[in-house]
Short mmCIF file of C-alpha atoms in Angstrom, two decimals:
data_model
loop_
_atom_site.label_atom_id
_atom_site.label_comp_id
_atom_site.label_asym_id
_atom_site.label_seq_id
_atom_site.Cartn_x
_atom_site.Cartn_y
_atom_site.Cartn_z
CA MET A 520 -68.24 1.13 61.61
CA ALA A 521 -67.58 -2.01 63.77
CA GLU A 522 -66.09 -4.32 61.09
CA TYR A 523 -62.97 -1.67 60.31
CA GLU A 524 -60.21 -1.29 62.56
CA ASN A 525 -56.49 -0.06 62.61
CA PRO A 526 -54.64 -3.14 64.28
CA GLN A 527 -51.21 -2.32 65.86
CA ILE A 528 -48.34 -3.14 62.97
CA PRO A 529 -45.07 -4.48 64.54
CA GLU A 530 -42.09 -3.12 64.46
CA GLY A 531 -39.51 -3.70 61.44
CA ILE A 532 -41.76 -5.16 59.02
CA ASN A 533 -40.29 -2.53 56.20
CA VAL A 534 -36.78 -2.47 57.06
CA SER A 535 -34.41 -5.33 56.05
CA PRO A 536 -32.55 -6.23 59.51
CA THR A 537 -29.15 -5.66 58.39
CA HIS A 538 -26.80 -3.16 60.43
CA PRO A 539 -25.97 -0.18 58.22
CA LEU A 540 -22.30 -0.74 58.88
CA LYS A 541 -22.30 -4.24 57.94
CA ASP A 542 -23.89 -3.24 54.68
CA PHE A 543 -21.06 -0.86 54.06
CA ALA A 544 -18.28 -3.24 54.65
CA LEU A 545 -19.90 -5.80 52.13
CA LEU A 546 -20.40 -3.39 49.55
CA VAL A 547 -17.08 -1.42 49.96
CA GLY A 548 -15.00 -4.82 50.10
CA GLY A 549 -16.56 -6.72 47.54
CA ILE A 550 -16.68 -3.40 45.04
CA SER A 551 -12.89 -3.07 45.67
CA ALA A 552 -11.77 -6.90 45.42
CA LEU A 553 -13.88 -6.66 42.01
CA ILE A 554 -12.46 -3.71 40.82
CA LEU A 555 -8.81 -4.75 41.93
CA VAL A 556 -9.03 -7.86 40.04
CA ALA A 557 -10.67 -6.23 36.88
CA VAL A 558 -7.69 -3.53 36.95
CA LEU A 559 -5.32 -6.20 37.56
CA ALA A 560 -6.28 -8.10 34.28
CA LEU A 561 -6.67 -4.90 32.06
CA SER A 562 -3.38 -3.30 33.19
CA LEU A 563 -1.45 -7.20 32.20
CA LEU A 564 -3.60 -7.30 28.86
CA ALA A 565 -2.96 -3.75 28.03
CA GLY A 566 1.12 -4.31 29.15
CA GLN A 567 1.04 -7.50 26.84
CA LEU A 568 -0.07 -5.67 23.94
CA ALA A 569 1.90 -2.86 24.79
CA ARG A 570 5.20 -5.05 24.22
CA HIS A 571 4.29 -5.63 21.05
CA VAL A 572 4.26 -1.97 19.61
CA PRO A 573 7.45 -1.93 17.59
CA PHE A 574 10.45 -0.17 18.79
CA GLU A 575 9.98 2.63 15.42
CA GLN A 576 6.57 3.19 16.90
CA GLU A 577 7.68 3.82 20.33
CA ARG A 578 10.23 6.01 18.65
CA ALA A 579 7.84 7.87 17.04
CA LEU A 580 5.53 8.72 19.90
CA ALA A 581 8.52 10.05 21.87
CA GLY A 582 8.86 12.34 19.41
CA SER A 583 6.22 14.59 21.03
CA LEU A 584 7.80 14.11 24.00
CA SER A 585 11.23 15.65 23.22
CA ARG A 586 10.01 19.30 24.40
CA TRP A 587 9.98 17.87 27.82
CA LEU A 588 13.71 16.51 27.48
CA PRO A 589 16.70 18.30 28.11
CA GLU A 590 18.14 20.01 25.16
CA THR A 591 21.62 19.28 23.83
CA PRO A 592 23.46 21.24 26.06
CA ALA A 593 25.16 24.18 24.28
CA GLN A 594 28.12 24.47 26.77
CA PRO A 595 31.70 22.47 25.44
CA ALA A 596 31.71 20.95 29.04
CA HIS A 597 28.52 19.86 29.36
CA ARG A 598 28.83 18.41 25.89
CA GLU A 599 32.20 16.66 27.03
CA ARG A 600 29.86 15.06 29.69
CA GLN A 601 27.02 13.85 27.58
CA GLN A 602 29.31 12.61 24.62
CA TYR A 603 31.05 10.38 27.51
CA LEU A 604 27.60 9.16 28.70
CA GLN A 605 26.51 8.58 25.72
CA GLN A 606 29.53 6.15 24.98
CA LEU A 607 29.14 4.60 28.21
CA ALA A 608 25.43 3.44 27.25
CA ASP A 609 26.43 2.22 24.04
CA ARG A 610 29.15 -0.20 25.76
CA LEU A 611 26.67 -1.31 28.20
CA ALA A 612 24.39 -1.61 25.42
CA THR A 613 26.54 -4.20 23.52
CA ALA A 614 27.00 -6.06 27.09
CA MET A 615 23.41 -6.27 27.40
CA ASP A 616 22.82 -7.77 23.66
CA LEU A 617 20.42 -4.71 23.16
CA PRO A 618 18.71 -5.65 19.86
CA PRO A 619 20.01 -3.34 17.02
CA GLU A 620 16.80 -1.44 16.31
CA MET A 621 16.92 -0.45 20.38
CA THR A 622 18.92 3.07 20.21
CA LEU A 623 19.71 4.50 23.25
CA THR A 624 19.72 8.76 23.44
CA VAL A 625 21.20 9.71 26.46
CA HIS A 626 20.51 12.95 27.14
CA TYR A 627 22.58 15.26 30.05
CA SER A 628 21.05 17.65 32.55
CA ALA A 629 22.99 20.26 34.25
CA SER A 630 20.54 20.13 37.06
CA ASN A 631 21.57 19.19 40.46
CA THR A 632 18.34 16.63 41.07
CA VAL A 633 19.65 13.35 42.38
CA ASN A 634 18.13 10.99 39.45
CA ALA A 635 18.25 9.43 36.09
CA LEU A 636 15.20 8.26 34.07
CA ALA A 637 14.26 6.14 31.48
CA THR A 638 11.57 6.98 29.22
CA LEU A 639 9.86 5.87 25.82
CA GLY A 640 11.70 5.78 22.50
CA GLY A 641 14.95 4.72 24.28
CA HIS A 642 15.91 7.86 25.59
CA ILE A 643 17.49 8.43 29.03
CA VAL A 644 17.88 11.32 31.06
CA VAL A 645 21.16 11.59 33.54
CA PHE A 646 21.23 14.55 36.10
CA GLN A 647 24.57 16.11 37.51
CA GLY A 648 23.39 16.14 40.45
CA LEU A 649 23.48 11.96 40.49
CA ILE A 650 26.83 12.13 38.55
CA ASP A 651 27.78 13.94 41.99
CA THR A 652 26.95 11.56 44.51
CA LEU A 653 28.73 8.32 42.91
CA PRO A 654 31.93 7.62 43.33
CA SER A 655 33.11 5.74 40.30
CA GLU A 656 32.30 5.39 36.83
CA ASN A 657 30.79 1.66 37.93
CA ALA A 658 28.43 3.24 39.90
CA LEU A 659 27.10 5.47 37.09
CA ALA A 660 27.01 2.23 34.60
CA MET A 661 24.93 0.38 37.24
CA VAL A 662 22.23 3.33 37.23
CA MET A 663 22.71 3.41 33.36
CA ALA A 664 22.59 -0.11 33.11
CA HIS A 665 19.32 -0.36 35.29
CA GLU A 666 17.56 2.15 33.02
CA ILE A 667 18.87 0.40 29.56
CA ALA A 668 17.30 -2.44 31.29
CA HIS A 669 13.84 -0.63 31.66
CA ILE A 670 14.37 0.29 27.81
CA ARG A 671 15.24 -3.43 26.81
CA HIS A 672 12.30 -4.91 28.63
CA ARG A 673 9.85 -2.00 26.98
CA HIS A 674 8.98 -0.91 30.58
CA PRO A 675 8.00 2.61 29.68
CA ILE A 676 5.57 1.95 27.10
CA VAL A 677 4.07 -1.08 29.01
CA ALA A 678 3.58 0.92 31.82
CA MET A 679 1.62 3.97 29.28
CA GLY A 680 -0.12 1.12 27.99
CA ARG A 681 -1.16 -0.09 31.32
CA GLY A 682 -1.76 3.79 32.35
CA PHE A 683 -4.09 4.13 29.96
CA ALA A 684 -6.30 1.20 29.85
CA VAL A 685 -6.50 1.64 33.37
CA MET A 686 -7.12 5.54 33.27
CA PHE A 687 -9.92 4.73 30.67
CA ALA A 688 -11.66 1.90 32.77
CA LEU A 689 -11.82 3.75 35.85
CA SER A 690 -12.83 6.97 34.36
CA SER A 691 -16.00 5.55 32.30
CA LEU A 692 -16.67 3.52 35.56
CA ALA A 693 -16.43 6.59 37.76
CA GLY A 694 -18.63 8.39 35.56
CA ILE A 695 -21.36 6.42 36.79
CA GLY A 696 -21.32 7.64 40.30
CA ASP A 697 -20.81 11.05 42.06
CA GLY A 698 -17.29 13.26 43.01
CA ALA A 699 -16.85 10.93 46.20
CA MET A 700 -16.88 7.67 44.47
CA GLN A 701 -15.07 8.75 41.75
CA GLN A 702 -12.13 9.30 44.14
CA TRP A 703 -12.13 6.17 46.15
CA LEU A 704 -12.56 3.87 42.85
CA THR A 705 -9.00 5.73 41.04
CA GLY A 706 -7.52 5.35 44.55
CA VAL A 707 -8.49 1.35 44.60
CA GLY A 708 -7.40 1.29 40.95
CA MET A 709 -4.19 2.69 41.07
CA LEU A 710 -2.82 0.48 43.52
CA PRO A 711 -1.78 -2.94 41.28
CA ILE A 712 0.01 -0.35 38.92
CA LEU A 713 2.27 0.71 41.88
CA SER A 714 3.03 -2.45 42.71
CA PHE A 715 3.81 -3.85 39.29
CA SER A 716 6.27 -1.37 38.33
CA ARG A 717 7.90 -2.73 41.48
CA SER A 718 8.55 -6.05 39.93
CA GLN A 719 9.84 -4.23 36.62
CA GLU A 720 12.22 -2.30 38.85
CA GLU A 721 13.50 -5.62 40.36
CA GLN A 722 13.83 -7.07 37.04
CA ALA A 723 15.82 -3.75 35.99
CA ASP A 724 18.09 -3.98 38.80
CA ALA A 725 18.70 -7.81 37.96
CA ASP A 726 19.84 -7.06 34.53
CA ALA A 727 21.87 -4.08 35.23
CA LEU A 728 23.90 -6.51 37.41
CA GLN A 729 24.66 -9.01 34.74
CA ALA A 730 25.82 -6.29 32.69
CA MET A 731 28.21 -4.69 35.40
CA LEU A 732 29.47 -8.46 35.81
CA ARG A 733 29.93 -8.50 32.09
CA THR A 734 31.98 -4.83 31.28
CA TYR A 735 33.75 -4.47 34.54
CA SER A 736 33.96 -8.46 35.52
CA HIS A 737 33.10 -7.63 39.47
CA VAL A 738 30.11 -5.58 40.53
CA GLY A 739 31.80 -3.48 43.15
CA ASP A 740 29.99 0.14 43.65
CA ALA A 741 26.75 -1.34 42.47
CA ALA A 742 25.23 -0.32 45.64
CA ALA A 743 26.88 2.95 46.01
CA PHE A 744 23.74 4.86 44.63
CA PHE A 745 21.12 3.07 47.03
CA GLU A 746 23.62 3.53 49.91
CA HIS A 747 23.78 7.03 49.71
CA ILE A 748 20.08 7.72 49.29
CA ALA A 749 19.91 5.31 52.27
CA ARG A 750 22.19 7.67 54.19
CA GLN A 751 20.33 10.98 53.00
CA GLN A 752 16.95 9.25 53.74
CA THR A 753 16.59 10.46 57.88
CA THR A 754 12.52 10.30 57.39
CA GLY A 755 11.17 6.75 57.53
CA GLU A 756 10.48 4.77 54.28
CA PRO A 757 6.95 4.83 52.86
CA LEU A 758 5.04 1.73 53.06
CA ALA A 759 6.47 -0.66 50.61
CA ILE A 760 3.41 -1.49 48.41
CA PHE A 761 2.75 2.65 47.71
CA SER A 762 6.08 3.35 46.32
CA THR A 763 7.54 2.22 43.21
CA HIS A 764 10.79 1.39 43.68
CA PRO A 765 11.91 -1.77 46.46
CA GLY A 766 13.01 -0.08 49.57
CA HIS A 767 17.10 0.41 49.52
CA GLU A 768 18.02 -1.45 52.20
CA GLU A 769 16.31 -4.52 50.07
CA ARG A 770 18.13 -3.56 47.06
CA ILE A 771 21.51 -3.05 48.70
CA GLU A 772 21.11 -6.45 50.30
CA ARG A 773 20.25 -8.31 46.62
CA ILE A 774 22.98 -6.62 45.45
CA ARG A 775 25.16 -7.75 48.29
CA GLN A 776 23.97 -11.22 47.56
CA PHE A 777 24.67 -10.89 44.06
CA ALA A 778 28.38 -9.95 44.33
CA GLN A 779 29.11 -12.71 46.95
CA SER A 780 27.76 -15.38 44.43
CA GLN A 781 29.84 -13.77 42.20
CA ALA A 782 33.01 -13.58 44.03
CA THR A 783 36.05 -13.47 41.85
CA GLN A 784 39.50 -14.19 42.75
CA ALA A 785 40.94 -10.47 42.43
CA ALA A 786 40.17 -7.72 44.54
CA PRO A 787 37.78 -5.59 42.63
CA THR A 788 39.10 -2.28 41.38
CA SER A 789 36.44 0.33 40.23
CA VAL A 790 37.45 2.58 37.38
CA PRO A 791 37.20 5.94 38.59
CA LEU A 792 35.09 8.59 36.93
CA PRO A 793 37.22 11.29 34.84
CA ASP A 794 37.41 14.55 36.14
CA PHE A 795 35.55 16.34 33.83
CA MET A 796 32.33 14.58 35.25
CA LYS A 797 32.55 16.12 38.32
CA SER A 798 30.98 19.65 38.85
CA GLU A 799 33.21 22.62 39.51
CA MET B 1254 -4.96 12.32 50.29
CA TYR B 1255 -6.81 15.69 51.87
CA ASP B 1256 -9.55 14.54 49.79
CA LEU B 1257 -9.76 11.37 50.91
CA ILE B 1258 -9.45 12.70 54.43
CA LEU B 1259 -12.42 14.82 54.00
CA PHE B 1260 -14.49 12.40 52.29
CA LEU B 1261 -14.11 9.95 55.07
CA VAL B 1262 -14.72 12.59 57.72
CA LEU B 1263 -18.07 13.26 56.00
CA LEU B 1264 -18.43 9.56 55.82
CA LEU B 1265 -18.08 9.27 59.50
CA LEU B 1266 -20.20 12.31 60.41
CA GLY B 1267 -22.96 11.41 58.23
CA TYR B 1268 -22.95 8.13 59.87
CA VAL B 1269 -22.88 9.14 63.37
CA PHE B 1270 -25.64 11.70 63.18
CA GLY B 1271 -27.75 10.23 60.65
CA GLN B 1272 -28.11 7.02 63.01
CA ARG B 1273 -28.48 9.26 66.21
CA ALA B 1274 -31.43 11.42 63.88
CA GLU B 1275 -32.94 8.31 62.80
CA LYS B 1276 -32.73 6.38 66.19
CA ARG B 1277 -34.87 9.34 67.62
CA HIS B 1278 -36.94 10.03 64.90
CA PHE B 1279 -38.22 6.37 65.18
CA LYS B 1280 -38.43 6.64 69.06
CA SER B 1281 -40.72 9.97 68.80
CA ILE B 1282 -42.77 8.19 66.18
CA ILE B 1283 -43.59 5.30 68.00
CA GLU B 1284 -44.84 7.49 71.01
CA ARG B 1285 -46.87 9.51 69.34
CA GLU B 1286 -48.43 6.53 66.89
CA GLN B 1287 -49.62 5.38 70.45
CA THR B 1288 -51.53 8.57 71.41
CA LEU B 1289 -53.03 9.26 68.55
CA ARG B 1290 -54.45 5.37 68.14
CA ASP B 1291 -57.66 6.21 68.52
CA ILE B 1292 -58.19 8.15 65.06
CA LEU B 1293 -58.46 5.28 62.60
CA VAL B 1294 -57.31 5.81 58.77
CA PHE B 1295 -58.34 3.92 56.16
CA SER B 1296 -57.72 3.89 52.10
CA GLU B 1297 -60.96 2.96 51.44
CA ARG B 1298 -62.97 5.17 49.41
CA ARG B 1299 -66.57 4.73 50.18
CA ILE B 1300 -67.36 6.18 53.25
CA PRO B 1301 -70.02 4.11 55.45
CA ASP B 1302 -72.67 5.79 56.83
CA GLU B 1303 -71.84 9.04 55.22
CA ASP B 1304 -75.29 10.96 55.40
CA GLN B 1305 -74.50 11.31 59.12
CA LEU B 1306 -70.87 12.37 59.00
CA GLU B 1307 -69.29 15.51 57.32
CA GLY B 1308 -65.94 15.39 55.39
CA ILE B 1309 -62.87 17.39 55.70
CA LEU B 1310 -59.81 16.97 53.54
CA VAL B 1311 -56.56 17.11 55.69
CA SER B 1312 -52.90 16.27 55.24
CA GLY B 1313 -49.65 15.98 56.28
CA ASN B 1314 -46.33 16.25 54.87
CA VAL B 1315 -42.60 15.53 55.55
CA VAL B 1316 -39.29 16.25 54.26
CA ILE B 1317 -36.42 14.34 55.38
CA SER B 1318 -32.69 14.75 54.20
CA VAL B 1319 -30.64 11.37 53.17
CA ASP B 1320 -27.25 11.54 54.97
CA PHE B 1321 -23.59 11.24 53.46
CA PHE B 1322 -23.23 7.55 54.72
CA LYS B 1323 -26.62 6.30 53.40
CA ARG B 1324 -25.92 7.97 50.01
CA PHE B 1325 -22.66 6.53 49.49
CA VAL B 1326 -24.03 3.39 50.67
CA ALA B 1327 -26.55 3.41 48.30
CA SER B 1328 -24.78 4.43 45.13
CA LEU B 1329 -22.75 1.35 46.17
CA ARG B 1330 -25.80 -0.80 46.06
CA ASN B 1331 -26.64 0.92 42.26
CA LEU B 1332 -23.83 -1.12 40.93
CA VAL B 1333 -24.52 -4.50 42.65
CA GLY B 1334 -28.10 -4.12 42.85
CA GLY B 1335 -30.01 -5.54 45.98
CA ARG B 1336 -32.28 -4.31 48.48
CA VAL B 1337 -31.20 -0.66 49.41
CA SER B 1338 -31.62 -1.03 53.04
CA SER B 1339 -30.11 2.23 53.54
CA TYR B 1340 -33.32 3.85 51.99
CA GLU B 1341 -35.82 1.31 53.64
CA SER B 1342 -35.37 3.23 56.93
CA LEU B 1343 -35.50 6.81 55.43
CA LEU B 1344 -38.83 5.92 53.21
CA GLU B 1345 -40.64 4.07 56.63
CA ARG B 1346 -39.95 7.21 58.77
CA ALA B 1347 -41.14 9.61 56.09
CA ARG B 1348 -44.37 7.39 55.63
CA ARG B 1349 -45.34 7.07 59.25
CA GLU B 1350 -44.31 10.74 59.88
CA ALA B 1351 -46.29 12.52 57.08
CA ILE B 1352 -49.38 9.81 58.59
CA LEU B 1353 -48.92 11.00 61.66
CA ARG B 1354 -49.04 14.88 60.99
CA MET B 1355 -52.29 13.75 58.85
CA LYS B 1356 -53.88 12.26 62.05
CA ASP B 1357 -52.63 15.07 64.07
CA ALA B 1358 -54.49 17.38 61.66
CA ALA B 1359 -57.69 14.98 61.86
CA ARG B 1360 -57.38 15.71 65.40
CA ARG B 1361 -57.22 19.06 65.48
CA LYS B 1362 -60.84 19.17 63.42
CA GLY B 1363 -62.47 17.18 66.31
CA ALA B 1364 -63.05 14.31 63.73
CA THR B 1365 -62.68 10.29 64.78
CA ALA B 1366 -61.07 8.60 61.47
CA VAL B 1367 -59.70 9.30 57.84
CA TRP B 1368 -60.88 7.63 55.34
CA ASN B 1369 -59.29 7.37 51.47
CA LEU B 1370 -55.88 7.66 52.74
CA ARG B 1371 -53.29 8.47 49.56
CA LEU B 1372 -49.85 8.57 49.80
CA GLU B 1373 -47.24 10.72 47.46
CA ASN B 1374 -43.59 10.42 47.26
CA ALA B 1375 -41.07 12.94 45.57
CA SER B 1376 -37.48 13.49 45.80
CA ILE B 1377 -36.19 16.80 45.85
CA TYR B 1378 -33.05 17.72 44.30
CA LYS B 1379 -33.49 15.05 41.73
CA GLY B 1380 -30.68 14.35 39.50
CA ALA B 1381 -29.18 17.59 40.96
CA GLN B 1382 -25.16 16.59 40.92
CA ASN B 1383 -23.37 16.37 44.50
CA ALA B 1384 -26.34 17.42 46.58
CA VAL B 1385 -27.43 15.29 49.22
CA GLY B 1386 -30.86 14.33 48.42
CA ALA B 1387 -33.87 14.93 50.80
CA VAL B 1388 -37.14 12.61 50.36
CA GLU B 1389 -40.80 14.08 50.78
CA VAL B 1390 -43.99 12.03 51.62
CA VAL B 1391 -47.31 13.48 51.77
CA ALA B 1392 -50.36 11.83 53.11
CA TYR B 1393 -53.41 13.08 52.77
CA GLY B 1394 -57.19 11.72 53.20
CA THR B 1395 -61.10 12.64 54.12
CA ALA B 1396 -61.18 13.09 57.79
CA VAL B 1397 -64.65 12.42 58.96
CA ARG B 1398 -66.88 13.86 61.97
CA GLN B 1399 -70.28 13.71 63.30
CA ARG B 1400 -72.41 16.02 61.43
CA ARG B 1401 -73.96 18.47 63.73
#
């Protein structure tokens, strides 16, 4: 049995000598970067394609949304407010050269939510809570022009197209892994979508300012809404990249700069809101 | 957000405990391999001078669980390919531990060598969703001692 022996085997020949954390960092970093790039490309592409959906189609698509929109108010006072909002929107639309096929439908909600929103098919919802915080028609017009600008640039359908494309891609990719990986993938993948709508917000702000200038020939009170929000907010602002809207301070500053560049000879006078617009 | 925190905590726990367990296990394996060095192990099927020896079947098996961290790193590896180093050390431990347990069984039988060594691997929980997998290694062979 002399020709058989068990020599001592050196340690570490069967295991790659990489540190587990280094391996982890490389994999997470590399794959995150890849997903970010892929999602970015995909959402840009989807957004480009969605832009070409005819407005007619968009409005038909929005038909299924209508149950989420506020119904035509029953109270005469509320109906009066809605009519006023619709007229204001139409006036702004003319000032913004909205293409004739893009029709705006303004909905009034008596809820005290401090918000206004634009969605598919040219629907705009304005909440009483928002109107109550605004000092003048100019301030309201700024918010509405902002929403109209979203519709004009087809932001709602672009956002929907991007959202669907990215969601489909991520869920099909995440199907490979287990639950934990799915979460991580979706978390990473949603980042660029959020920051994209940020640039859309900035575009809408710029357009709204132009519309204000054309309608009232000054931009006084344009920052009123953001100033109100900034006053209300006592807690710190969320991280810029995670929020869809640009920081309020940033927006107020931008509006102020625009106002200075457009300084007119006469002191700007704001048009007051009609009495019936304020809640009792 | 809470899911993410839970996930990171699990990842950290998996890393800390998994690494500690692995380090300890390797230390113990190296020590026991020294004490069992006199039991020789071969994969040769024909046992030399077998007419003077008697053979006994000996076996040793071990099951080692994958920690959360390793599992996650391996699932990332699945996307891009390459050496799954997080599983390499796991299998190395399992293989050596199984052989050690087999050698231990051989010593208790009074044997001096084990011939015709065989190793079998099995993955426990294979395909089960959301279950941390475990690997089993069985080592078996023919232990020989002088015919009495």
